[in-house]
Short mmCIF file of C-alpha atoms in Angstrom, two decimals:
data_model
loop_
_atom_site.label_atom_id
_atom_site.label_comp_id
_atom_site.label_asym_id
_atom_site.label_seq_id
_atom_site.Cartn_x
_atom_site.Cartn_y
_atom_site.Cartn_z
CA MET A 91 13.58 26.35 -13.69
CA THR A 92 16.63 24.04 -13.04
CA SER A 93 16.80 22.27 -9.63
CA SER A 94 20.26 21.42 -8.30
CA LEU A 95 19.25 17.79 -8.63
CA SER A 96 19.47 18.13 -12.43
CA SER A 97 22.71 19.87 -12.61
CA PRO A 98 25.14 17.70 -13.95
CA THR A 99 28.09 20.38 -14.37
CA SER A 100 28.45 21.19 -10.78
CA PRO A 101 28.65 18.09 -8.52
CA PRO A 102 29.08 18.75 -5.00
CA ALA A 103 32.47 17.63 -3.57
CA THR A 104 32.26 14.75 -1.32
CA ARG A 105 33.07 15.59 2.38
CA PRO A 106 34.47 13.39 5.15
CA GLY A 107 31.57 11.56 6.59
CA ASP A 108 29.26 11.86 3.51
CA VAL A 109 29.87 8.27 2.52
CA ALA A 110 29.58 6.93 5.91
CA ARG A 111 26.20 8.95 6.68
CA PHE A 112 24.76 7.76 3.27
CA ALA A 113 25.84 4.01 3.86
CA LEU A 114 24.78 3.91 7.42
CA TYR A 115 21.38 5.39 7.06
CA SER A 116 20.66 3.37 4.01
CA ALA A 117 21.92 0.22 5.42
CA ILE A 118 19.61 0.59 8.60
CA GLY A 119 16.72 1.47 6.30
CA LEU A 120 17.20 -1.62 4.03
CA LEU A 121 17.79 -3.91 6.92
CA VAL A 122 14.66 -2.84 8.80
CA PHE A 123 12.30 -2.88 5.69
CA PHE A 124 13.69 -5.44 3.38
CA VAL A 125 16.07 -8.20 5.14
CA PRO A 126 14.05 -11.28 6.65
CA VAL A 127 15.57 -12.21 9.98
CA THR A 128 14.74 -15.26 11.85
CA LEU A 129 13.89 -14.40 15.62
CA GLY A 130 12.16 -16.82 18.06
CA GLY A 131 11.40 -19.39 15.00
CA THR A 132 9.65 -16.65 13.12
CA THR A 133 11.32 -15.34 9.78
CA THR A 134 10.30 -11.71 8.74
CA ILE A 135 11.44 -8.27 8.44
CA LEU A 136 12.82 -6.40 11.48
CA LEU A 137 9.82 -4.06 11.51
CA ASP A 138 7.40 -6.70 11.72
CA HIS A 139 9.39 -8.48 14.58
CA ALA A 140 9.33 -4.88 16.42
CA VAL A 141 5.42 -4.87 15.85
CA SER A 142 5.05 -8.34 17.08
CA LEU A 143 7.20 -7.80 20.07
CA LEU A 144 5.27 -4.84 21.09
CA ARG A 145 1.89 -6.71 20.75
CA GLU A 146 3.36 -9.54 22.82
CA HIS A 147 4.73 -7.67 25.62
CA GLY A 148 2.24 -4.65 25.35
CA ALA A 149 -0.86 -6.88 25.05
CA GLY A 150 -2.64 -5.05 27.95
CA VAL A 151 -1.82 -1.56 26.43
CA VAL A 152 -1.78 -1.91 22.79
CA PRO A 153 -5.56 -2.07 22.37
CA TYR A 154 -6.16 1.07 24.37
CA TYR A 155 -3.36 2.70 22.47
CA ALA A 156 -5.08 1.90 19.14
CA LEU A 157 -8.36 2.97 20.69
CA LEU A 158 -6.82 6.37 21.51
CA VAL A 159 -5.43 6.88 18.00
CA ILE A 160 -9.04 5.98 16.81
CA LEU A 161 -10.57 8.58 19.18
CA ALA A 162 -8.03 11.34 17.96
CA GLY A 163 -8.70 10.42 14.33
CA THR A 164 -12.55 10.74 14.93
CA VAL A 165 -12.24 14.11 16.81
CA ALA A 166 -9.60 15.72 14.53
CA PRO A 167 -11.90 16.40 11.54
CA PHE A 168 -14.51 18.29 13.51
CA VAL A 169 -11.85 20.29 15.54
CA THR A 170 -10.08 21.30 12.45
CA GLY A 171 -13.21 21.74 10.37
CA ALA A 172 -11.88 19.35 7.81
CA TRP A 173 -15.23 17.47 7.78
CA ARG A 174 -16.82 20.28 5.82
CA ALA A 175 -14.09 20.10 3.15
CA SER A 176 -16.07 17.87 0.70
CA ARG A 177 -19.09 15.58 0.82
CA LEU A 178 -16.77 12.53 0.92
CA LYS A 179 -14.88 14.01 3.98
CA THR A 180 -18.08 14.65 5.59
CA VAL A 181 -19.32 11.06 5.21
CA PHE A 182 -16.13 9.72 6.27
CA ALA A 183 -16.12 11.99 9.48
CA PHE A 184 -19.58 10.55 10.48
CA LEU A 185 -18.16 7.19 9.55
CA ASN A 186 -15.38 7.52 11.97
CA ILE A 187 -17.88 7.95 14.76
CA VAL A 188 -19.00 4.57 13.91
CA GLY A 189 -15.55 3.20 13.87
CA LEU A 190 -14.78 4.71 17.35
CA THR A 191 -18.01 3.04 18.58
CA VAL A 192 -16.95 -0.48 17.28
CA GLY A 193 -13.42 0.27 18.77
CA ILE A 194 -14.93 0.85 22.07
CA ALA A 195 -17.04 -2.29 21.79
CA MET A 196 -13.81 -4.45 20.87
CA VAL A 197 -11.84 -3.12 23.83
CA ALA A 198 -14.52 -3.60 26.24
CA GLY A 199 -15.60 -7.04 24.80
CA ILE A 200 -19.18 -5.92 24.73
CA GLY A 201 -21.43 -5.84 21.79
CA PRO A 202 -24.07 -7.79 19.85
CA ALA A 203 -23.27 -11.46 18.85
CA TRP A 204 -22.94 -10.53 15.08
CA LEU A 205 -20.49 -7.73 15.75
CA MET A 206 -18.45 -10.13 18.29
CA ASP A 207 -18.22 -12.87 15.74
CA GLU A 208 -14.46 -13.58 15.35
CA GLN A 209 -14.77 -12.80 11.49
CA MET A 210 -16.30 -9.28 12.04
CA GLY A 211 -15.23 -6.87 14.70
CA PRO A 212 -12.41 -8.90 16.27
CA PHE A 213 -10.99 -9.77 12.82
CA LEU A 214 -10.82 -6.20 11.87
CA PHE A 215 -9.53 -4.77 15.09
CA ASN A 216 -6.84 -7.49 15.78
CA ALA A 217 -5.77 -8.25 12.08
CA LEU A 218 -5.92 -4.80 10.81
CA VAL A 219 -6.42 -2.10 13.20
CA ILE A 220 -3.59 -2.88 15.81
CA PRO A 221 -0.92 -4.06 13.12
CA VAL A 222 -1.52 -0.80 11.04
CA GLY A 223 -1.73 1.34 14.19
CA LEU A 224 1.70 0.06 15.21
CA ILE A 225 3.54 -0.40 12.08
CA VAL A 226 2.89 3.10 10.39
CA PRO A 227 4.41 5.23 13.37
CA ILE A 228 7.10 2.77 14.05
CA GLY A 229 8.14 2.38 10.50
CA ALA A 230 8.20 6.22 10.12
CA ILE A 231 11.18 6.22 12.48
CA PHE A 232 13.14 4.18 9.79
CA LEU A 233 11.44 5.55 6.95
CA ALA A 234 13.55 8.89 7.45
CA MET A 235 16.93 6.89 6.70
CA LEU A 236 15.32 5.02 3.74
CA VAL A 237 14.14 7.67 1.71
CA GLY A 238 15.64 10.99 3.21
CA TYR A 239 19.29 10.81 2.83
CA GLY A 240 19.89 9.97 -1.16
CA LEU A 241 19.07 6.14 -1.41
CA MET A 242 16.02 6.70 -3.57
CA GLU A 243 17.94 9.05 -5.83
CA PHE A 244 21.05 6.78 -6.08
CA LEU A 245 18.87 3.70 -6.92
CA GLY A 246 16.52 5.63 -9.08
CA VAL A 247 19.41 6.44 -11.66
CA PHE A 248 19.98 2.67 -12.17
CA LEU A 249 16.15 1.67 -12.35
CA GLN A 250 15.19 4.52 -14.57
CA PRO A 251 15.47 2.64 -17.79
CA VAL A 252 13.08 0.07 -16.50
CA MET A 253 10.48 1.94 -14.35
CA ARG A 254 9.75 4.76 -16.92
CA PRO A 255 9.09 2.63 -20.17
CA LEU A 256 7.08 0.02 -18.29
CA TRP A 257 5.19 1.86 -15.71
CA ARG A 258 5.87 5.48 -16.61
CA THR A 259 7.09 6.27 -13.11
CA PRO A 260 10.64 7.44 -12.31
CA GLY A 261 13.24 5.14 -11.22
CA ARG A 262 13.03 6.10 -7.63
CA SER A 263 9.52 4.77 -7.35
CA ALA A 264 10.93 1.28 -7.44
CA ILE A 265 11.53 1.39 -3.84
CA ASP A 266 7.89 2.09 -3.14
CA ALA A 267 7.07 -1.09 -5.01
CA VAL A 268 9.36 -3.18 -2.96
CA ALA A 269 8.50 -1.41 0.36
CA SER A 270 4.77 -2.68 -0.27
CA PHE A 271 5.65 -6.24 -1.20
CA VAL A 272 8.13 -6.74 1.92
CA GLY A 273 6.70 -4.07 4.30
CA SER A 274 3.45 -2.34 4.23
CA TYR A 275 1.22 -0.61 1.78
CA SER A 276 0.44 2.03 4.47
CA LEU A 277 4.09 2.95 4.79
CA ALA A 278 4.63 2.80 0.91
CA LEU A 279 1.75 5.32 0.80
CA LEU A 280 3.47 7.47 3.37
CA ILE A 281 6.86 7.22 1.16
CA THR A 282 4.74 8.18 -1.98
CA ASN A 283 2.95 11.13 -0.37
CA ARG A 284 6.08 12.55 1.06
CA VAL A 285 8.01 12.34 -2.15
CA TYR A 286 5.00 13.75 -4.06
CA ARG A 287 4.65 16.67 -1.60
CA ARG A 288 8.46 17.35 -2.18
CA GLY A 289 8.02 17.82 -5.86
CA ARG A 290 9.71 14.46 -6.87
CA TYR A 291 6.58 12.72 -8.16
CA THR A 292 3.74 14.37 -10.11
CA GLY A 293 0.14 13.70 -9.22
CA ARG A 294 -0.11 10.96 -12.08
CA GLU A 295 3.01 9.38 -10.87
CA ALA A 296 1.93 9.32 -7.45
CA ALA A 297 -1.58 8.01 -8.28
CA ILE A 298 0.28 5.14 -10.58
CA ILE A 299 2.45 4.18 -7.50
CA ALA A 300 -0.52 4.32 -5.09
CA THR A 301 -2.82 2.12 -7.02
CA GLY A 302 -0.35 0.12 -8.88
CA PHE A 303 2.49 -0.87 -6.50
CA SER A 304 0.73 -0.59 -2.92
CA THR A 305 -0.03 -4.14 -2.40
CA VAL A 306 -0.35 -6.16 0.72
CA SER A 307 2.91 -7.17 2.38
CA ALA A 308 4.41 -10.59 1.73
CA SER A 309 3.55 -11.59 5.46
CA PHE A 310 -0.15 -10.94 4.83
CA MET A 311 0.24 -12.93 1.54
CA VAL A 312 1.35 -15.75 3.73
CA ILE A 313 -2.14 -15.75 5.43
CA VAL A 314 -3.82 -15.69 2.15
CA ALA A 315 -1.87 -18.61 0.96
CA LYS A 316 -2.55 -20.57 4.13
CA THR A 317 -6.19 -19.89 3.94
CA LEU A 318 -6.38 -21.12 0.24
CA GLY A 319 -3.98 -24.16 0.90
CA LEU A 320 -1.24 -22.85 -1.18
CA MET A 321 1.82 -23.05 1.11
CA ASP A 322 3.05 -25.98 -0.66
CA HIS A 323 3.27 -23.77 -3.83
CA TRP A 324 4.32 -20.66 -1.82
CA LEU A 325 7.31 -19.52 -4.09
CA LEU A 326 5.15 -20.12 -7.25
CA TYR A 327 2.32 -18.01 -5.72
CA PHE A 328 4.45 -15.15 -4.34
CA LEU A 329 6.37 -14.71 -7.75
CA THR A 330 3.43 -15.06 -9.84
CA ALA A 331 1.39 -12.53 -7.86
CA LEU A 332 4.39 -10.14 -8.16
CA VAL A 333 4.70 -10.67 -11.99
CA VAL A 334 0.72 -10.31 -12.39
CA THR A 335 0.62 -7.43 -10.30
CA PHE A 336 3.19 -5.58 -12.00
CA ALA A 337 1.74 -6.54 -15.54
CA VAL A 338 -1.68 -5.42 -14.58
CA THR A 339 -0.25 -2.09 -13.58
CA ALA A 340 1.62 -1.70 -16.99
CA ILE A 341 -1.61 -1.96 -18.71
CA THR A 342 -3.68 0.40 -16.36
CA VAL A 343 -1.37 3.17 -16.61
CA ARG A 344 -1.92 3.45 -20.34
CA ILE A 345 -5.74 3.72 -20.06
CA PRO A 346 -8.18 5.86 -18.34
CA PRO A 347 -8.69 6.97 -15.57
CA LEU A 348 -5.07 6.80 -14.60
CA SER A 349 -3.85 8.18 -18.05
CA ARG A 350 -6.04 11.12 -17.54
CA ILE A 351 -4.61 12.20 -14.27
CA PRO A 352 -2.96 15.70 -14.64
CA ASP A 353 0.74 15.13 -14.77
CA VAL A 354 1.55 18.00 -12.50
CA PRO A 355 3.34 18.49 -9.21
CA TYR A 356 2.00 19.06 -5.92
CA PRO A 357 0.34 22.45 -5.79
CA GLY A 358 2.74 25.25 -4.77
CA VAL A 359 5.63 22.97 -5.17
CA GLU A 360 8.46 23.03 -7.95
CA HIS A 361 8.63 19.88 -9.82
CA VAL A 362 11.87 18.12 -9.53
CA PRO A 363 11.91 15.53 -12.31
CA GLU A 364 14.40 12.72 -12.32
CA PRO A 365 17.24 13.70 -14.38
CA LYS A 366 18.72 11.50 -17.28
CA PRO A 367 22.13 10.23 -16.47
CA THR A 368 25.11 11.53 -18.40
CA GLY A 369 28.64 9.90 -18.48
CA ASN A 370 29.25 7.28 -15.82
CA ARG A 371 26.07 6.17 -14.35
CA PHE A 372 27.45 5.18 -10.95
CA ALA A 373 29.16 8.66 -10.51
CA TYR A 374 25.93 10.45 -11.66
CA ALA A 375 24.05 8.22 -9.18
CA TRP A 376 26.22 9.30 -6.33
CA ARG A 377 25.93 12.84 -7.28
CA GLU A 378 22.15 12.67 -6.98
CA ALA A 379 22.30 11.00 -3.67
CA LEU A 380 24.93 13.38 -2.40
CA THR A 381 22.96 16.42 -3.37
CA THR A 382 19.88 14.93 -1.35
CA LEU A 383 22.07 14.12 1.51
CA ARG A 384 23.35 17.61 1.85
CA GLU A 385 19.88 19.21 1.65
CA ALA A 386 18.50 16.73 4.31
CA PRO A 387 17.55 17.98 7.64
CA SER A 388 19.25 16.43 10.70
CA LEU A 389 18.03 12.77 11.60
CA PRO A 390 16.31 13.64 14.67
CA ARG A 391 14.29 16.32 13.01
CA ASN A 392 13.69 14.08 9.91
CA ILE A 393 12.43 11.25 12.34
CA ALA A 394 10.20 13.83 14.18
CA VAL A 395 8.55 14.76 10.93
CA ASN A 396 8.03 11.37 9.66
CA VAL A 397 6.57 10.05 12.98
CA LEU A 398 4.19 12.99 13.16
CA ASP A 399 3.06 12.16 9.56
CA GLY A 400 2.69 8.39 10.45
CA LEU A 401 0.50 9.19 13.34
CA LYS A 402 -1.55 11.43 11.45
CA MET A 403 -2.04 8.70 8.82
CA ALA A 404 -2.79 6.07 11.47
CA MET A 405 -5.61 8.63 12.78
CA ALA A 406 -7.18 8.82 9.40
CA ILE A 407 -6.97 5.25 8.69
CA LEU A 408 -7.85 3.29 11.97
CA PRO A 409 -11.51 4.54 12.29
CA SER A 410 -12.29 4.03 8.62
CA ILE A 411 -11.05 0.55 8.83
CA LEU A 412 -13.49 -0.43 11.60
CA SER A 413 -16.32 1.50 10.04
CA VAL A 414 -16.02 0.98 6.19
CA GLY A 415 -14.40 -2.36 6.61
CA LEU A 416 -17.28 -3.58 8.78
CA ILE A 417 -19.87 -2.42 6.47
CA GLY A 418 -18.12 -4.37 3.71
CA LEU A 419 -18.06 -7.57 5.82
CA VAL A 420 -21.84 -7.15 6.75
CA LEU A 421 -22.71 -6.74 3.15
CA ALA A 422 -20.62 -9.79 2.14
CA ARG A 423 -22.20 -12.02 4.82
CA TYR A 424 -25.97 -10.80 5.17
CA THR A 425 -26.86 -9.37 1.53
CA PRO A 426 -26.47 -10.55 -2.08
CA ILE A 427 -24.94 -7.39 -3.15
CA PHE A 428 -21.55 -9.16 -3.82
CA ASP A 429 -23.25 -12.00 -5.78
CA TRP A 430 -24.83 -9.12 -8.11
CA ILE A 431 -21.52 -7.53 -8.61
CA GLY A 432 -19.91 -10.79 -9.08
CA TYR A 433 -21.81 -11.39 -12.44
CA VAL A 434 -19.89 -8.63 -13.95
CA PHE A 435 -16.67 -10.68 -13.29
CA ALA A 436 -18.06 -14.07 -14.07
CA PRO A 437 -17.51 -13.58 -18.11
CA PHE A 438 -13.88 -12.88 -17.68
CA ALA A 439 -13.49 -16.16 -15.49
CA TRP A 440 -15.51 -17.97 -18.21
CA VAL A 441 -13.52 -16.83 -21.11
CA VAL A 442 -10.38 -18.00 -19.65
CA GLY A 443 -11.93 -21.58 -18.78
CA LEU A 444 -11.89 -21.23 -14.94
CA GLU A 445 -14.08 -23.72 -13.11
CA ASP A 446 -17.16 -22.16 -11.30
CA PRO A 447 -17.20 -18.63 -12.90
CA LEU A 448 -19.92 -17.48 -10.64
CA LEU A 449 -17.78 -18.22 -7.54
CA VAL A 450 -14.87 -16.57 -9.09
CA GLY A 451 -16.97 -13.55 -9.81
CA LYS A 452 -18.44 -13.24 -6.32
CA ALA A 453 -15.27 -13.88 -4.64
CA SER A 454 -13.41 -11.25 -6.70
CA ALA A 455 -16.05 -8.68 -6.08
CA THR A 456 -15.99 -9.00 -2.28
CA GLY A 457 -12.28 -7.81 -2.55
CA ILE A 458 -13.35 -4.28 -2.87
CA ALA A 459 -14.50 -4.54 0.81
CA GLU A 460 -11.63 -6.30 2.24
CA MET A 461 -8.70 -7.93 0.32
CA PHE A 462 -8.85 -11.15 2.45
CA LEU A 463 -12.63 -12.02 1.81
CA PRO A 464 -11.95 -13.60 -1.61
CA ALA A 465 -9.61 -16.18 0.00
CA THR A 466 -12.30 -17.03 2.55
CA LEU A 467 -14.91 -17.69 -0.22
CA ALA A 468 -12.62 -19.89 -2.32
CA ALA A 469 -10.79 -21.72 0.47
CA ASP A 470 -12.71 -24.86 0.13
CA HIS A 471 -12.74 -25.30 -3.56
CA ALA A 472 -11.19 -28.34 -5.04
CA SER A 473 -9.49 -26.77 -7.87
CA LEU A 474 -5.83 -25.59 -7.22
CA GLU A 475 -5.81 -23.38 -10.46
CA LEU A 476 -9.02 -21.47 -9.03
CA ARG A 477 -7.48 -21.10 -5.70
CA MET A 478 -4.25 -19.82 -7.05
CA VAL A 479 -5.87 -17.38 -9.19
CA ILE A 480 -8.33 -15.99 -6.37
CA GLY A 481 -5.09 -15.67 -4.18
CA ILE A 482 -3.36 -13.56 -6.94
CA VAL A 483 -6.54 -11.41 -7.44
CA CYS A 484 -6.60 -10.87 -3.38
CA VAL A 485 -2.95 -9.22 -3.98
CA ALA A 486 -3.28 -7.75 -7.45
CA ALA A 487 -6.49 -5.83 -7.26
CA ILE A 488 -4.69 -3.58 -4.71
CA ILE A 489 -7.65 -1.28 -3.82
CA PHE A 490 -10.10 -2.26 -0.91
CA PHE A 491 -12.24 -0.17 1.47
CA SER A 492 -11.40 -1.59 4.69
CA ALA A 493 -7.80 -0.07 4.62
CA LEU A 494 -6.21 0.84 1.43
CA VAL A 495 -8.90 3.35 0.27
CA PRO A 496 -8.79 5.31 3.61
CA CYS A 497 -4.91 5.26 3.53
CA ILE A 498 -5.04 7.06 0.09
CA LEU A 499 -7.56 9.26 1.09
CA ALA A 500 -5.35 10.25 4.09
CA THR A 501 -2.71 11.54 1.68
CA ASP A 502 -2.63 14.36 -0.76
CA ILE A 503 -2.53 12.07 -3.85
CA PRO A 504 -5.13 13.11 -6.32
CA LEU A 505 -7.30 10.14 -6.46
CA PRO A 506 -11.07 10.66 -6.02
CA LEU A 507 -13.17 7.81 -4.92
CA TRP A 508 -14.86 7.04 -8.18
CA THR A 509 -11.41 6.87 -9.84
CA MET A 510 -10.26 4.14 -7.32
CA VAL A 511 -13.44 2.08 -7.81
CA VAL A 512 -12.89 2.20 -11.65
CA ILE A 513 -9.18 1.31 -11.46
CA TRP A 514 -10.35 -1.67 -9.22
CA PHE A 515 -12.58 -2.97 -11.55
CA GLU A 516 -9.79 -2.85 -14.47
CA ARG A 517 -7.45 -4.39 -12.15
CA VAL A 518 -9.65 -7.49 -11.00
CA ALA A 519 -10.72 -8.14 -14.69
CA LEU A 520 -7.14 -7.86 -15.96
CA THR A 521 -5.78 -10.06 -13.18
CA ILE A 522 -8.28 -12.94 -13.91
CA LEU A 523 -7.45 -12.72 -17.68
CA ILE A 524 -3.65 -12.62 -17.20
CA ALA A 525 -3.15 -14.82 -14.16
CA THR A 526 -5.25 -17.93 -15.30
CA PRO A 527 -3.19 -18.85 -18.40
CA VAL A 528 0.01 -18.04 -16.42
CA VAL A 529 -0.99 -20.30 -13.42
CA ARG A 530 -2.33 -22.98 -15.77
CA LEU A 531 1.01 -23.06 -17.62
CA LEU A 532 2.99 -23.25 -14.48
CA LEU A 533 1.13 -25.68 -12.34
#
């Protein structure tokens, strides 16, 4: 069946206001998500400024807002019956209760000493729960402008020759990749899920984007770089992490389990494949954008739908960050489990000649619990090369249980838990093998 998006013979006529609507909404979306702005001596994207402003002026309210979202996310599966849908959902539903308990302890400021340690509960609540709880619904307001009025289709036409051959995803997926690096993986996943549900990604394409491009934002990479003492090499670190992340993704899409995920659309939705341009590429890109623009709902309705989706995602994520993330931190600090897993990665570090392969292995292994943990373990190491590689592992591994895994599980993207664990292992091993010679060459 042919979709109107792929009809090259009947382009819609441009009406007065079409260009202005497309340009205005796209410009606002790009400005909010992608353009660094300096305010109060801090340079970051406007979305991050908005979140910081809310945190600063709503310091007395924001923790209670986060706790309310956690409460709603904990209660919802039991009210809807979703907790019975699968064993995994049952486990996460009860883990949410643990997360709610931890959230109450953080807001009340009362709890056992080990939980109230700055690197445990407060770290999860202040560095992850509050920013994610704010950035997802606020970002959803502007997300409607970024992805709902033709910009993805317009850019996709030009990026198709790059994205499809290298990463086996449509050209329109490039905006997801950029959204992660300069914005937020949670918002990028919200973009991916929405486009997948609309039939514009297949299940395999959505899975590739979720596990291959949904990195932590550049602002969080700054925290990693500061911890590892890499700020004097910030540009090198950022660009190398970007290149290595995408290089690893180009490999993982060609091997199981990603290569075996069914290449089919969301159930019950007609697939709208990205058509191949014919004739003038710019004219074709505008035609694709214009068709989407005409089919889009009004901006208020689109924003309402996106904000609701954002709140639902925040409800699903926040309790898991405080439960699964805390379990990971406890295991890393009080048990040898990551030492044992580290032995699996040590040979990869040894093969490429990194100093202290066992440390590299253990640090890399902790990343599955929380992406920031490898940086804390390698922070005091003398070798700049080793610290740089670990910093890249933090970013390129992508998958971690404290936040990204709950984010993905909150979507409709067909990624079972075991699949994500296997992909994580592949990405860590490949990152060590690829990043080390690249870093050695550039330092």
